[in-house]
Structure formats: structure tokens, C-alpha cells
PDB file of C-alpha atoms in Angstrom:
ATOM      1  CA  MET A 178      24.033 -16.978  -8.020  1.00 40.00           C
ATOM      2  CA  GLY A 179      23.621 -16.510 -11.748  1.00 45.00           C
ATOM      3  CA  LEU A 180      21.495 -18.853 -13.806  1.00 47.00           C
ATOM      4  CA  ASP A 181      22.033 -21.816 -11.445  1.00 45.00           C
ATOM      5  CA  LYS A 182      19.424 -20.233  -9.218  1.00 50.00           C
ATOM      6  CA  PHE A 183      16.734 -20.901 -11.819  1.00 52.00           C
ATOM      7  CA  ARG A 184      17.594 -24.464 -12.851  1.00 64.00           C
ATOM      8  CA  ASN A 185      14.951 -26.467 -11.052  1.00 83.00           C
ATOM      9  CA  LYS A 186      12.556 -23.833  -9.908  1.00 92.00           C
ATOM     10  CA  THR A 187       8.925 -24.789  -9.538  1.00 95.00           C
ATOM     11  CA  PHE A 188       6.244 -22.347 -10.622  1.00 96.00           C
ATOM     12  CA  ILE A 189       3.978 -21.637  -7.648  1.00 96.00           C
ATOM     13  CA  GLY A 190       1.678 -18.867  -8.816  1.00 94.00           C
ATOM     14  CA  GLU A 191       1.100 -15.433 -10.245  1.00 93.00           C
ATOM     15  CA  ASP A 192      -0.300 -12.236  -8.748  1.00 91.00           C
ATOM     16  CA  LEU A 193      -2.619  -9.650 -10.278  1.00 88.00           C
ATOM     17  CA  HIS A 194       0.432  -7.622 -11.429  1.00 88.00           C
ATOM     18  CA  LEU A 195       1.563 -10.673 -13.448  1.00 91.00           C
ATOM     19  CA  ASN A 196       4.609 -11.219 -11.224  1.00 92.00           C
ATOM     20  CA  ARG A 197       5.418 -14.950 -11.130  1.00 94.00           C
ATOM     21  CA  TYR A 198       6.444 -16.802  -7.978  1.00 96.00           C
ATOM     22  CA  TYR A 199       8.763 -19.793  -7.749  1.00 96.00           C
ATOM     23  CA  GLU A 200      10.243 -22.171  -5.216  1.00 96.00           C
ATOM     24  CA  PHE A 201      13.549 -23.979  -5.656  1.00 95.00           C
ATOM     25  CA  VAL A 202      16.287 -25.737  -3.746  1.00 93.00           C
ATOM     26  CA  ASP A 203      19.697 -24.042  -3.769  1.00 91.00           C
ATOM     27  CA  ARG A 204      23.086 -25.799  -3.937  1.00 90.00           C
ATOM     28  CA  GLU A 205      23.182 -26.179  -0.158  1.00 92.00           C
ATOM     29  CA  GLY A 206      19.784 -27.896  -0.142  1.00 92.00           C
ATOM     30  CA  ASN A 207      17.865 -24.934   1.271  1.00 94.00           C
ATOM     31  CA  VAL A 208      14.405 -24.174  -0.014  1.00 95.00           C
ATOM     32  CA  ARG A 209      14.275 -20.707  -1.560  1.00 96.00           C
ATOM     33  CA  ARG A 210      11.439 -18.607  -2.870  1.00 96.00           C
ATOM     34  CA  ASP A 211      11.728 -16.094  -5.635  1.00 94.00           C
ATOM     35  CA  VAL A 212       9.724 -13.731  -7.790  1.00 94.00           C
ATOM     36  CA  ASP A 213      10.124 -12.880 -11.460  1.00 92.00           C
ATOM     37  CA  TYR A 214       8.787  -9.378 -11.899  1.00 91.00           C
ATOM     38  CA  PHE A 215       6.526  -8.758 -14.861  1.00 89.00           C
ATOM     39  CA  ILE A 216       8.112  -5.351 -15.498  1.00 82.00           C
ATOM     40  CA  ARG A 217      11.720  -5.073 -16.585  1.00 76.00           C
ATOM     41  CA  GLU A 218      12.724  -2.870 -13.659  1.00 78.00           C
ATOM     42  CA  PRO A 219      11.903  -4.846 -10.499  1.00 78.00           C
ATOM     43  CA  ASN A 220      10.016  -2.954  -7.838  1.00 78.00           C
ATOM     44  CA  PRO A 221       9.381  -4.795  -4.557  1.00 81.00           C
ATOM     45  CA  ARG A 222       6.440  -2.447  -3.924  1.00 81.00           C
ATOM     46  CA  THR A 223       4.509  -4.255  -6.656  1.00 82.00           C
ATOM     47  CA  ILE A 224       4.493  -7.455  -4.599  1.00 90.00           C
ATOM     48  CA  PRO A 225       1.135  -7.811  -2.847  1.00 90.00           C
ATOM     49  CA  SER A 226       1.428  -8.317   0.902  1.00 91.00           C
ATOM     50  CA  ILE A 227      -0.190 -11.733   0.669  1.00 94.00           C
ATOM     51  CA  TRP A 228       2.613 -12.927  -1.641  1.00 95.00           C
ATOM     52  CA  ASN A 229       5.251 -11.114   0.383  1.00 95.00           C
ATOM     53  CA  ARG A 230       4.288 -13.181   3.432  1.00 95.00           C
ATOM     54  CA  TRP A 231       4.846 -16.345   1.415  1.00 97.00           C
ATOM     55  CA  LEU A 232       8.172 -15.123  -0.007  1.00 96.00           C
ATOM     56  CA  ALA A 233       9.421 -14.340   3.507  1.00 96.00           C
ATOM     57  CA  PHE A 234       8.408 -17.799   4.811  1.00 97.00           C
ATOM     58  CA  ARG A 235       5.865 -16.292   7.226  1.00 97.00           C
ATOM     59  CA  VAL A 236       3.318 -18.729   5.800  1.00 96.00           C
ATOM     60  CA  SER A 237       4.017 -22.174   4.419  1.00 95.00           C
ATOM     61  CA  ASP A 238       1.338 -22.336   1.736  1.00 96.00           C
ATOM     62  CA  PRO A 239       1.166 -19.895  -1.162  1.00 96.00           C
ATOM     63  CA  PRO A 240      -2.014 -17.836  -1.477  1.00 96.00           C
ATOM     64  CA  THR A 241      -4.829 -19.275  -3.528  1.00 94.00           C
ATOM     65  CA  THR A 242      -6.490 -17.323  -6.313  1.00 91.00           C
ATOM     66  CA  GLU A 243      -9.390 -16.723  -3.944  1.00 93.00           C
ATOM     67  CA  ASP A 244      -6.978 -15.394  -1.278  1.00 94.00           C
ATOM     68  CA  VAL A 245      -5.371 -13.061  -3.821  1.00 90.00           C
ATOM     69  CA  LEU A 246      -8.743 -11.703  -4.978  1.00 91.00           C
ATOM     70  CA  LYS A 247      -9.957 -11.196  -1.407  1.00 94.00           C
ATOM     71  CA  GLU A 248      -6.747  -9.385  -0.484  1.00 91.00           C
ATOM     72  CA  ASP A 249      -7.009  -7.213  -3.583  1.00 89.00           C
ATOM     73  CA  GLN A 250     -10.594  -6.282  -2.651  1.00 94.00           C
ATOM     74  CA  ARG A 251      -9.506  -5.564   0.924  1.00 93.00           C
ATOM     75  CA  GLN A 252      -6.724  -3.275  -0.299  1.00 90.00           C
ATOM     76  CA  ARG A 253      -9.120  -1.450  -2.640  1.00 92.00           C
ATOM     77  CA  SER A 254     -11.574  -0.977   0.215  1.00 96.00           C
ATOM     78  CA  ILE A 255      -8.830   0.465   2.421  1.00 95.00           C
ATOM     79  CA  LYS A 256      -7.823   2.902  -0.331  1.00 94.00           C
ATOM     80  CA  GLU A 257     -11.440   3.989  -0.861  1.00 96.00           C
ATOM     81  CA  LYS A 258     -11.934   4.559   2.865  1.00 96.00           C
ATOM     82  CA  ALA A 259      -8.657   6.478   3.068  1.00 95.00           C
ATOM     83  CA  LYS A 260      -9.749   8.707   0.184  1.00 95.00           C
ATOM     84  CA  ILE A 261     -13.077   9.441   1.900  1.00 95.00           C
ATOM     85  CA  PHE A 262     -11.265  10.159   5.171  1.00 95.00           C
ATOM     86  CA  GLU A 263      -8.820  12.522   3.451  1.00 96.00           C
ATOM     87  CA  GLU A 264     -11.673  14.389   1.750  1.00 96.00           C
ATOM     88  CA  GLU A 265     -13.550  14.771   5.045  1.00 96.00           C
ATOM     89  CA  ASP A 266     -10.363  15.829   6.804  1.00 95.00           C
ATOM     90  CA  LEU A 267      -9.729  18.482   4.156  1.00 95.00           C
ATOM     91  CA  LYS A 268     -13.277  19.849   4.584  1.00 95.00           C
ATOM     92  CA  LEU A 269     -12.775  20.062   8.348  1.00 94.00           C
ATOM     93  CA  ARG A 270      -9.436  21.826   7.923  1.00 95.00           C
ATOM     94  CA  VAL A 271     -11.009  24.386   5.599  1.00 94.00           C
ATOM     95  CA  GLN A 272     -13.841  24.942   8.081  1.00 94.00           C
ATOM     96  CA  GLU A 273     -11.328  25.349  10.886  1.00 94.00           C
ATOM     97  CA  MET A 274      -9.310  27.875   8.870  1.00 93.00           C
ATOM     98  CA  GLU A 275     -12.465  29.830   8.050  1.00 94.00           C
ATOM     99  CA  TYR A 276     -13.495  29.815  11.701  1.00 92.00           C
ATOM    100  CA  LYS A 277     -10.062  31.047  12.817  1.00 91.00           C
ATOM    101  CA  LYS A 278     -10.117  33.740  10.170  1.00 91.00           C
ATOM    102  CA  GLN A 279     -13.563  34.820  11.363  1.00 91.00           C
ATOM    103  CA  GLN A 280     -12.384  34.883  14.995  1.00 90.00           C
ATOM    104  CA  GLN A 281      -9.356  36.985  14.064  1.00 88.00           C
ATOM    105  CA  GLN A 282     -11.546  39.430  12.178  1.00 87.00           C
ATOM    106  CA  GLU A 283     -13.952  39.690  15.124  1.00 85.00           C
ATOM    107  CA  ASN A 284     -11.025  40.327  17.455  1.00 85.00           C
ATOM    108  CA  LEU A 285      -9.786  43.110  15.177  1.00 81.00           C
ATOM    109  CA  ASP A 286     -13.264  44.580  14.936  1.00 81.00           C
ATOM    110  CA  ASN A 287     -13.636  44.515  18.726  1.00 80.00           C
ATOM    111  CA  ARG A 288     -10.341  46.380  19.157  1.00 79.00           C
ATOM    112  CA  ASN A 289     -11.497  49.164  16.879  1.00 71.00           C
ATOM    113  CA  ILE A 290     -14.695  49.774  18.811  1.00 65.00           C
ATOM    114  CA  ILE A 291     -14.528  52.904  20.907  1.00 60.00           C
ATOM    115  CA  PRO A 292     -16.834  52.729  23.900  1.00 59.00           C
ATOM    116  CA  LYS A 293     -19.506  55.443  24.031  1.00 61.00           C
ATOM    117  CA  GLN A 294     -19.415  57.843  26.926  1.00 59.00           C
TER     118      GLN A 294
END
């Protein structure tokens, strides 16, 4: 592909990671979509899902700035909720371990009790 790939590419937009998105027509006349990563070592995980849908031709129109900001807020909200869930889950696991430990100790104590005659 080389540099020919970039000859007549049209800038479409940029995400919050400063990755830049382009559309171009290849030698065979097919419309292609591409991303120039902001960082030197490309990492597809830095592509927001909203832009990934556009790159994969699942949507025809690129996301607007408003769409990008809404998606970013949605992702942040999901991460915050996941963090809260993980913290609550950890508390419950600790409680469960303490309860099991207590039950084991009670079982041991009950075994050591000699009935009075």
C-alpha cells in the first residue's frame, strides 16, 4: 500500500485521544477508512467504540463532536459504576470469608465440648 494510500485522503475527524480519522478511495475505486494514531506505536485499543463503528462501516456517518463527548461520558459512567460494584463485591467477599471463618471456629469449638454427665 505504501504512501499511495494517503494521496487523496479526506480528513473526517479527531477523537479525544487525538487520533485522526480519514476516508479515501483506493486504486480499485473502493472507499476506505483509516486512522492515524496520535502515539507512535499504534494501539487499536485507543480507538473509541464510536469511531470504531465508523471505521468498520457499521455506520455511514462519522460521529459528531457531541456524539464523541456523550460516548466519552457514557464510558466514564460505566467505569465509575464498575469501580463501585467491585468495591462492594470485595466487601461482600470479605464478609463471607469472615463468616466462614467464624463458622469453622464454632464447629471446632463444638467438637471440643464434652457433654456433662
